[in-house]
Coordinates of C-alpha atoms and ligand atoms in Angstrom, one line a residue:
M1 CA -90.8 48.3 7.4
P2 CA -91.6 50.8 10.2
E3 CA -88.5 53.0 9.8
P4 CA -86.7 51.9 13.6
V5 CA -87.4 54.5 15.6
T6 CA -84.1 56.3 17.5
P7 CA -84.2 56.2 21.2
V8 CA -85.0 59.2 22.5
T9 CA -81.2 59.1 25.3
F10 CA -80.2 62.3 27.4
P11 CA -77.0 62.8 29.0
P12 CA -76.7 60.4 32.6
A13 CA -76.7 63.4 34.3
F14 CA -79.9 65.6 32.9
L15 CA -82.0 66.7 36.0
W16 CA -85.8 65.8 35.6
G17 CA -87.6 68.4 37.0
A18 CA -91.1 70.0 37.9
A19 CA -91.5 73.4 38.7
T20 CA -93.9 75.6 41.2
S21 CA -94.5 79.0 42.6
A22 CA -95.5 80.2 45.3
Y23 CA -98.9 82.6 44.8
Q24 CA -100.1 79.7 42.4
I25 CA -99.6 76.6 45.4
E26 CA -99.4 77.5 48.7
G27 CA -102.5 79.5 50.7
A28 CA -102.0 79.7 53.7
V29 CA -102.2 83.7 52.5
R30 CA -103.1 85.3 56.4
E31 CA -100.2 82.3 58.2
D32 CA -97.5 83.2 60.0
G33 CA -97.2 86.4 59.2
R34 CA -97.2 86.9 55.5
T35 CA -98.9 89.7 54.2
P36 CA -100.9 90.8 51.2
S37 CA -98.7 90.3 47.8
I38 CA -99.7 92.4 44.7
W39 CA -101.3 89.2 43.4
D40 CA -104.0 88.8 46.8
T41 CA -104.5 92.4 46.2
F42 CA -105.1 92.1 42.1
S43 CA -107.3 88.4 42.4
H44 CA -109.8 90.0 45.4
T45 CA -109.6 92.7 43.3
P46 CA -114.0 92.0 41.3
G47 CA -113.1 91.7 37.7
K48 CA -109.2 90.9 37.5
T49 CA -109.3 86.8 37.6
A50 CA -112.1 84.1 35.8
G51 CA -114.6 83.7 38.8
G52 CA -112.8 86.0 41.0
E53 CA -110.6 82.7 42.2
T54 CA -107.6 83.5 44.4
G55 CA -103.8 82.2 45.9
D56 CA -106.2 82.8 48.9
I57 CA -106.2 77.8 49.1
A58 CA -105.0 77.4 46.6
V59 CA -103.3 73.5 46.5
E60 CA -102.3 73.7 49.9
H61 CA -99.1 73.2 49.9
Y62 CA -97.8 75.4 52.1
H63 CA -99.6 72.0 54.8
R64 CA -99.6 69.8 52.5
Y65 CA -95.4 70.0 51.1
R66 CA -94.3 66.4 52.6
D67 CA -96.6 64.8 51.0
D68 CA -96.6 67.0 48.1
V69 CA -92.4 65.6 47.9
A70 CA -93.1 62.6 48.7
L71 CA -94.9 62.3 45.6
M72 CA -91.9 63.8 43.5
A73 CA -89.8 61.1 44.7
E74 CA -92.2 58.4 44.0
L75 CA -92.7 60.8 40.3
G76 CA -89.0 59.8 39.8
L77 CA -88.2 63.2 40.4
T78 CA -84.1 64.5 40.3
A79 CA -85.2 68.4 40.7
Y80 CA -87.7 70.6 41.0
R81 CA -88.0 74.4 41.7
F82 CA -90.3 76.8 43.9
S83 CA -90.5 80.2 44.5
I84 CA -90.0 81.8 47.9
S85 CA -93.7 84.2 49.4
W86 CA -91.2 87.8 49.5
S87 CA -94.2 89.1 51.9
R88 CA -94.6 85.1 54.0
V89 CA -90.1 86.3 54.2
Q90 CA -90.2 89.8 55.3
P91 CA -93.8 91.4 55.1
T92 CA -93.3 95.2 54.8
G93 CA -90.9 94.3 51.8
R94 CA -88.0 96.0 53.7
G95 CA -86.4 95.3 57.6
P96 CA -86.5 92.0 59.8
A97 CA -87.3 88.4 58.6
V98 CA -89.6 86.4 60.2
Q99 CA -88.3 83.5 61.3
R100 CA -91.3 81.0 60.7
G101 CA -91.7 82.5 56.7
L102 CA -88.0 81.5 56.3
D103 CA -88.4 77.7 58.6
F104 CA -90.7 76.7 56.1
Y105 CA -88.7 76.6 52.9
R106 CA -85.4 75.4 55.6
N107 CA -88.0 72.3 56.0
L108 CA -88.8 72.2 52.5
V109 CA -85.2 72.2 51.4
D110 CA -85.2 69.5 54.0
E111 CA -87.2 67.3 52.5
L112 CA -86.0 67.2 49.7
L113 CA -82.7 66.7 50.0
A114 CA -83.4 64.0 52.0
H115 CA -85.2 62.8 48.8
G116 CA -82.1 63.2 47.0
I117 CA -84.0 65.8 45.1
K118 CA -82.1 69.1 44.0
P119 CA -83.6 72.3 45.0
A120 CA -83.8 75.1 42.1
V121 CA -85.1 78.4 44.1
T122 CA -86.5 81.3 42.4
L123 CA -86.1 85.2 45.0
Y124 CA -89.0 86.2 42.8
H125 CA -92.4 84.6 40.6
W126 CA -94.5 88.5 40.0
D127 CA -95.3 88.5 44.0
L128 CA -94.0 91.6 44.8
P129 CA -94.9 93.0 48.7
Q130 CA -98.3 95.9 48.5
E131 CA -96.5 97.4 51.1
L132 CA -93.5 98.5 47.4
E133 CA -96.4 98.3 44.9
D134 CA -97.7 100.7 47.5
A135 CA -94.4 102.5 47.2
G136 CA -94.7 102.8 44.0
G137 CA -93.9 99.0 42.4
W138 CA -91.2 97.9 40.0
P139 CA -91.4 101.7 37.8
E140 CA -89.4 103.1 41.1
R141 CA -86.3 102.0 41.7
D142 CA -86.2 101.7 45.2
T143 CA -87.6 97.9 44.7
A144 CA -84.9 97.3 43.3
L145 CA -82.8 98.1 46.4
R146 CA -85.4 96.1 48.5
F147 CA -85.1 92.6 46.1
A148 CA -80.6 93.2 46.6
E149 CA -81.8 92.9 50.3
Y150 CA -84.2 89.7 50.2
A151 CA -82.7 88.2 47.8
Q152 CA -79.2 88.1 50.7
I153 CA -81.7 87.5 53.7
V154 CA -83.0 84.1 52.1
G155 CA -78.9 83.6 50.2
D156 CA -78.5 83.7 54.2
A157 CA -80.8 81.3 55.0
L158 CA -80.3 78.5 52.8
G159 CA -77.1 79.3 50.3
D160 CA -75.9 76.0 52.5
R161 CA -78.2 74.0 51.4
V162 CA -79.7 74.9 48.0
E163 CA -76.9 74.9 45.2
Q164 CA -79.6 76.9 42.6
W165 CA -80.8 79.7 42.9
I166 CA -83.0 82.0 40.2
T167 CA -83.7 85.0 40.6
L168 CA -86.3 86.6 38.5
N169 CA -88.7 84.6 37.3
E170 CA -89.6 85.4 33.2
P171 CA -89.2 89.6 34.5
W172 CA -91.1 90.5 31.0
C173 CA -94.7 89.4 32.6
S174 CA -93.8 90.9 35.6
A175 CA -93.3 95.0 33.4
F176 CA -95.4 94.4 30.8
L177 CA -98.4 92.0 31.7
G178 CA -98.3 93.6 35.6
Y179 CA -97.3 97.4 33.7
G180 CA -98.4 97.6 30.8
S181 CA -102.2 96.1 29.6
G182 CA -102.9 95.0 33.0
V183 CA -103.2 90.8 32.7
H184 CA -101.4 90.6 35.4
A185 CA -100.4 92.4 38.7
P186 CA -100.3 95.4 39.5
G187 CA -103.0 95.6 36.5
R188 CA -101.0 99.2 35.5
T189 CA -101.2 100.3 32.0
D190 CA -98.7 102.5 31.1
P191 CA -96.3 101.8 29.0
V192 CA -93.6 104.4 30.3
A193 CA -93.6 102.8 33.5
S194 CA -94.2 99.2 32.1
L195 CA -90.5 100.7 30.6
R196 CA -89.3 101.9 33.7
A197 CA -89.9 98.8 36.0
A198 CA -88.3 96.2 33.0
H199 CA -85.0 98.4 33.7
H200 CA -85.9 97.8 38.1
L201 CA -86.4 94.0 36.7
N202 CA -82.3 94.1 35.3
L203 CA -81.1 96.3 38.3
A204 CA -83.1 94.7 40.9
H205 CA -81.5 91.5 39.3
G206 CA -77.9 92.2 39.3
L207 CA -77.9 93.5 42.3
G208 CA -80.2 90.1 43.6
T209 CA -77.1 89.0 42.2
S210 CA -74.3 90.6 43.6
A211 CA -76.1 90.0 46.4
L212 CA -76.6 86.3 47.1
R213 CA -72.4 85.9 46.3
A214 CA -71.5 88.0 48.5
T215 CA -73.9 85.6 51.3
M216 CA -74.3 82.3 49.4
P217 CA -70.2 79.7 49.3
A218 CA -69.0 79.7 46.4
R219 CA -70.1 76.5 44.2
N220 CA -73.3 78.0 44.5
S221 CA -74.9 78.8 40.6
V222 CA -76.9 81.7 40.3
A223 CA -79.5 81.8 37.4
V224 CA -82.1 83.4 36.0
S225 CA -85.4 82.6 34.2
L226 CA -86.1 84.8 31.0
N227 CA -89.8 83.6 28.9
S228 CA -87.5 85.0 25.9
S229 CA -89.8 84.6 23.0
V230 CA -89.3 82.8 19.7
V231 CA -90.5 86.0 17.6
R232 CA -91.5 85.2 13.8
P233 CA -91.6 86.8 10.3
L234 CA -95.2 85.9 8.8
S235 CA -93.0 87.0 5.8
Q236 CA -89.5 87.7 4.4
D237 CA -91.2 91.6 3.3
P238 CA -88.7 93.7 4.7
A239 CA -91.8 95.7 7.0
D240 CA -92.4 92.3 8.0
L241 CA -89.1 91.6 9.4
A242 CA -88.4 94.9 11.0
A243 CA -91.4 94.1 12.4
A244 CA -90.1 91.2 14.3
R245 CA -87.0 92.7 15.1
R246 CA -89.3 95.2 16.6
I247 CA -91.0 93.2 18.7
D248 CA -87.8 90.6 19.4
D249 CA -85.9 94.0 21.2
L250 CA -88.9 94.0 23.1
A251 CA -89.3 90.8 24.1
N252 CA -85.3 89.5 25.1
G253 CA -83.3 92.4 24.3
V254 CA -84.3 94.9 26.4
F255 CA -83.7 91.4 30.0
H256 CA -81.0 89.7 27.5
G257 CA -79.1 92.4 26.1
P258 CA -78.8 94.2 29.8
M259 CA -78.6 91.1 31.8
L260 CA -75.5 89.5 29.2
H261 CA -74.1 91.9 27.2
G262 CA -74.3 95.4 29.1
A263 CA -76.2 97.1 27.2
Y264 CA -79.7 98.2 25.7
P265 CA -80.4 97.0 22.4
E266 CA -79.6 101.0 19.9
T267 CA -83.3 99.3 18.0
L268 CA -84.1 98.9 21.2
L269 CA -83.6 102.6 22.9
A270 CA -84.9 103.9 19.0
A271 CA -88.0 102.2 19.1
T272 CA -88.9 103.7 22.7
S273 CA -88.0 106.9 22.0
S274 CA -91.1 108.9 21.5
V275 CA -92.1 106.5 24.6
T276 CA -89.3 107.1 27.3
D277 CA -86.3 109.2 27.6
W278 CA -84.7 106.5 29.3
S279 CA -83.4 109.0 32.5
Y280 CA -83.9 106.3 35.2
V281 CA -81.1 104.2 33.4
L282 CA -78.4 105.8 35.8
D283 CA -74.7 105.6 35.5
G284 CA -73.7 102.0 36.5
D285 CA -77.0 100.3 36.5
L286 CA -75.5 98.2 33.2
A287 CA -72.4 97.1 34.5
A288 CA -74.3 96.3 38.5
I289 CA -76.9 94.6 35.5
N290 CA -73.7 92.7 33.3
Q291 CA -73.0 90.5 36.6
P292 CA -71.1 87.1 35.2
L293 CA -73.9 84.2 35.2
D294 CA -73.9 80.3 36.0
A295 CA -76.5 78.9 34.1
L296 CA -79.5 80.8 32.6
G297 CA -82.7 79.5 32.1
L298 CA -85.7 79.5 29.5
N299 CA -89.1 79.6 29.9
Y300 CA -91.8 78.3 26.3
Y301 CA -94.7 77.2 25.7
T302 CA -95.2 78.5 21.6
P303 CA -93.7 81.3 19.0
T304 CA -95.1 84.2 18.6
L305 CA -96.0 85.1 14.8
V306 CA -96.5 89.0 14.2
S307 CA -96.1 90.9 10.9
A308 CA -96.2 95.2 10.4
A309 CA -99.4 96.5 9.5
A310 CA -102.0 98.8 11.7
A311 CA -102.9 97.3 14.8
S312 CA -104.5 94.2 13.9
A313 CA -108.3 94.6 14.8
D314 CA -108.2 92.4 18.2
G315 CA -106.2 94.7 19.6
P316 CA -102.2 93.5 20.3
R317 CA -102.5 90.3 22.0
A318 CA -101.2 90.1 25.8
D319 CA -98.9 87.1 25.1
G320 CA -102.1 84.3 25.9
H321 CA -101.9 85.3 29.0
G322 CA -104.9 87.7 29.1
A323 CA -106.9 89.2 26.9
S324 CA -106.3 93.5 27.5
S325 CA -107.0 96.4 25.3
F326 CA -104.1 97.6 26.4
S327 CA -100.5 97.0 24.9
P328 CA -98.2 95.1 26.1
W329 CA -96.1 96.2 23.1
P330 CA -94.2 100.2 24.0
G331 CA -94.5 101.6 21.1
A332 CA -95.1 99.4 19.0
D333 CA -99.1 99.8 17.8
D334 CA -97.5 99.0 13.9
V335 CA -97.5 95.5 15.0
A336 CA -99.8 93.3 14.2
F337 CA -99.8 89.8 16.1
H338 CA -101.0 86.2 14.8
Q339 CA -102.4 83.4 16.1
T340 CA -99.0 80.3 13.9
P341 CA -101.2 77.6 12.4
G342 CA -101.2 73.7 14.0
E343 CA -103.2 72.4 17.2
R344 CA -103.5 74.4 20.6
T345 CA -103.9 74.0 24.0
E346 CA -106.2 74.6 26.2
M347 CA -105.0 78.2 26.7
G348 CA -104.7 78.1 22.7
W349 CA -100.8 77.8 22.3
T350 CA -99.5 76.7 19.4
I351 CA -97.5 73.0 19.6
D352 CA -93.6 74.2 17.7
P353 CA -91.5 72.0 19.8
T354 CA -89.2 73.2 16.9
G355 CA -89.7 76.9 18.2
L356 CA -88.2 75.0 21.8
H357 CA -84.5 74.2 20.2
D358 CA -85.0 77.1 18.1
L359 CA -84.7 79.7 21.3
I360 CA -82.3 77.5 22.7
M361 CA -80.3 77.1 19.9
R362 CA -80.2 81.3 19.9
Y363 CA -79.3 81.6 23.0
S364 CA -76.1 79.0 22.8
G365 CA -75.0 82.1 20.7
E366 CA -76.0 85.2 23.0
A367 CA -74.2 83.1 25.9
P368 CA -71.2 81.0 24.7
G369 CA -70.4 78.8 27.3
L370 CA -73.5 79.2 29.9
P371 CA -75.0 76.3 30.3
L372 CA -78.6 75.8 30.2
Y373 CA -81.7 74.8 31.9
V374 CA -85.4 75.0 30.4
T375 CA -86.9 75.9 33.4
E376 CA -89.9 75.8 32.5
N377 CA -92.3 73.8 29.6
G378 CA -94.9 71.9 29.4
A379 CA -98.8 72.2 28.4
A380 CA -103.2 72.8 30.1
Y381 CA -104.8 70.3 29.2
D382 CA -108.8 70.0 29.7
D383 CA -108.3 67.2 32.3
K384 CA -110.9 64.5 34.1
P385 CA -110.4 61.7 36.2
D386 CA -112.7 58.7 34.3
P387 CA -115.0 56.7 36.7
D388 CA -111.8 54.9 38.2
G389 CA -110.7 57.9 39.1
R390 CA -107.2 57.6 36.5
V391 CA -106.6 60.5 35.0
H392 CA -105.9 60.1 31.2
D393 CA -103.4 63.2 28.6
P394 CA -102.2 61.3 26.6
E395 CA -101.9 65.1 24.8
R396 CA -99.7 65.6 27.5
I397 CA -97.2 63.0 27.1
A398 CA -96.6 64.5 22.6
Y399 CA -96.5 67.7 24.0
L400 CA -93.7 66.7 26.9
H401 CA -92.3 64.1 24.2
G402 CA -92.1 66.2 21.1
H403 CA -90.4 69.2 23.9
L404 CA -88.0 66.6 25.0
S405 CA -86.8 65.6 22.1
A406 CA -86.3 69.3 20.4
V407 CA -84.1 69.6 23.7
R408 CA -82.3 66.5 22.4
R409 CA -81.2 67.6 19.1
A410 CA -80.6 71.0 20.9
I411 CA -77.7 68.8 23.1
T412 CA -76.9 66.9 19.8
D413 CA -76.5 70.4 18.4
G414 CA -73.7 71.3 20.5
A415 CA -76.0 73.0 23.2
D416 CA -75.0 72.6 26.9
V417 CA -78.3 72.0 28.4
R418 CA -78.6 70.6 32.0
G419 CA -81.9 70.2 32.8
Y420 CA -85.5 70.7 32.3
Y421 CA -88.5 71.6 34.7
L422 CA -92.1 70.8 33.4
W423 CA -94.7 73.6 34.2
S424 CA -96.3 72.3 36.6
L425 CA -95.9 69.0 39.0
M426 CA -99.6 69.8 40.1
D427 CA -102.4 71.8 38.9
N428 CA -102.6 75.4 40.3
F429 CA -103.7 78.5 39.9
E430 CA -103.4 80.2 36.8
W431 CA -102.7 83.1 37.6
A432 CA -105.6 85.4 35.7
Y433 CA -107.0 82.0 34.1
G434 CA -108.3 81.1 37.6
Y435 CA -108.0 77.7 38.6
G436 CA -109.9 76.7 35.2
K437 CA -106.1 75.6 33.2
R438 CA -105.0 72.3 34.7
F439 CA -100.9 72.2 33.8
G440 CA -100.2 69.7 36.1
A441 CA -98.4 66.6 36.0
V442 CA -100.8 65.5 38.4
Y443 CA -103.7 66.3 38.5
V444 CA -105.9 67.9 41.6
D445 CA -109.5 67.7 43.1
Y446 CA -109.7 71.5 44.9
A447 CA -113.1 69.9 46.7
T448 CA -111.1 67.4 48.3
Q449 CA -106.9 68.6 47.7
A450 CA -106.4 65.2 46.1
R451 CA -103.5 64.5 43.8
T452 CA -103.8 61.5 41.4
P453 CA -100.8 61.8 38.8
K454 CA -102.1 61.2 35.7
S455 CA -100.4 59.5 33.1
S456 CA -98.0 61.6 31.3
A457 CA -96.3 61.5 35.0
L458 CA -95.8 58.5 35.1
W459 CA -94.7 58.5 30.8
Y460 CA -91.8 61.4 32.8
R461 CA -91.4 58.7 35.8
Q462 CA -90.1 56.4 33.0
A463 CA -88.2 59.1 31.8
A464 CA -86.6 60.3 34.5
R465 CA -86.0 56.4 35.3
T466 CA -84.0 55.6 32.0
G467 CA -82.6 59.0 30.7
T468 CA -85.2 58.2 27.3
L469 CA -88.5 58.8 26.7
P470 CA -90.9 56.1 26.5
P471 CA -93.0 56.1 23.6
V472 CA -95.9 58.1 23.8
T473 CA -98.3 55.4 24.1
A474 CA -96.1 53.4 26.6
A475 CA -98.3 55.0 30.1
E476 CA -101.3 54.4 28.8
Ligands
FCB1 C1 -95.2 81.0 32.4 C2 -95.6 81.3 34.2 C3 -96.0 80.1 34.9 C4 -97.5 79.8 34.3 C5 -97.0 79.5 32.8 C6 -98.2 78.8 32.6 O1 -95.7 82.1 32.1 O2 -94.0 82.0 35.8 O3 -96.5 80.1 36.4 O4 -97.6 80.6 34.6 O5 -96.8 80.2 32.2

């Protein structure tokens, strides 16, 4: 007799969300006063994105947001995480705001609320106004001060109707892919600049949190979304354990150290001392960064497997977001990165739900008492419509089932996880990969912009409506 399957059921208040970001979906890059961000410049630079693709049009969400929100409601979402385009709101990255830019987000939020969907706003998902990059970008302290001003503007405009706030999305990518390996905008390859950027992103988070608190109702919640890595050593050999520690500091401790504990890990400072003296960390910075938070967002896709070694033949990997001969791991040239065993998604990322469970349990300990959200998790597959126009994506259903079950196990193990945001609502511009990688629960035909929910979206709807994961075959 087959084993009875225990239903995987979530607490009633659990949020069933989906996530997107501005540059990946909005398009309309030259409308209503918006100016270029570093991603406009980067994607228009030959050789930087697959096929030279850009977010100029993306999925036209700027013009189709009403239909998109109606679709979210049809899919039973109870929450939606999106980001604000800084250069749409504050075109020069400083000074007065453009009301038309803010109006777009006010209207979007009102539409969401009218459909009973909780908005979660990310202030910064990688699209720095180009003018601020021209003035030095994240390696310069002033960018953090500018971010605080921008946070105040957006907090003022939307704080009355948005309760959930996220300062930064994945600052690791901004700092180390943007300024280290150069596979992301602005495409610089300077290890010192990447560490300086990390510090000023931390400072931006702290100052931005204070600015939001000063302008918003106290009931609102402020968080940050980290792409904290689950770093595993290849063996229990002390040299491999030390390598894992080194990467853990550069992936995680460099952000959660100051944000949650008010200090950079000593081991990080020691391991990077040949690269930088950290003299840009000024008196008072760590206290400014270490703001009490209301929640923590975790983005998870795949674990990282490392060992001690001379630099591997392939060069250090760029965390799956693109290849570069420059390392995104300053001071860690003697660490080798390995492919984790198991099935992979279209990104080449190994599918490992245990990693999500481990990550949640780790941050449950790292930030006791802080509610956690999975603010991104999902998979890219080579989805195609069948002759009837339907899109079947059983692999994504299996991926979601596995990872949501891991979230449920973490809740059972005592973690306070309040919600899950599937990456992504719909297919979109996947950064350096252009439109080649489809992460959506909704299929987008880029020629017509038609949206078609994939079978995973219908599966997820059933999960959201019942609070219980349907079997993996349910929506096929
Ligand atoms: C995350 C990003 C998101 C998307 C997914 C696949 O690192 O935050 O924009 O690119 O990866």
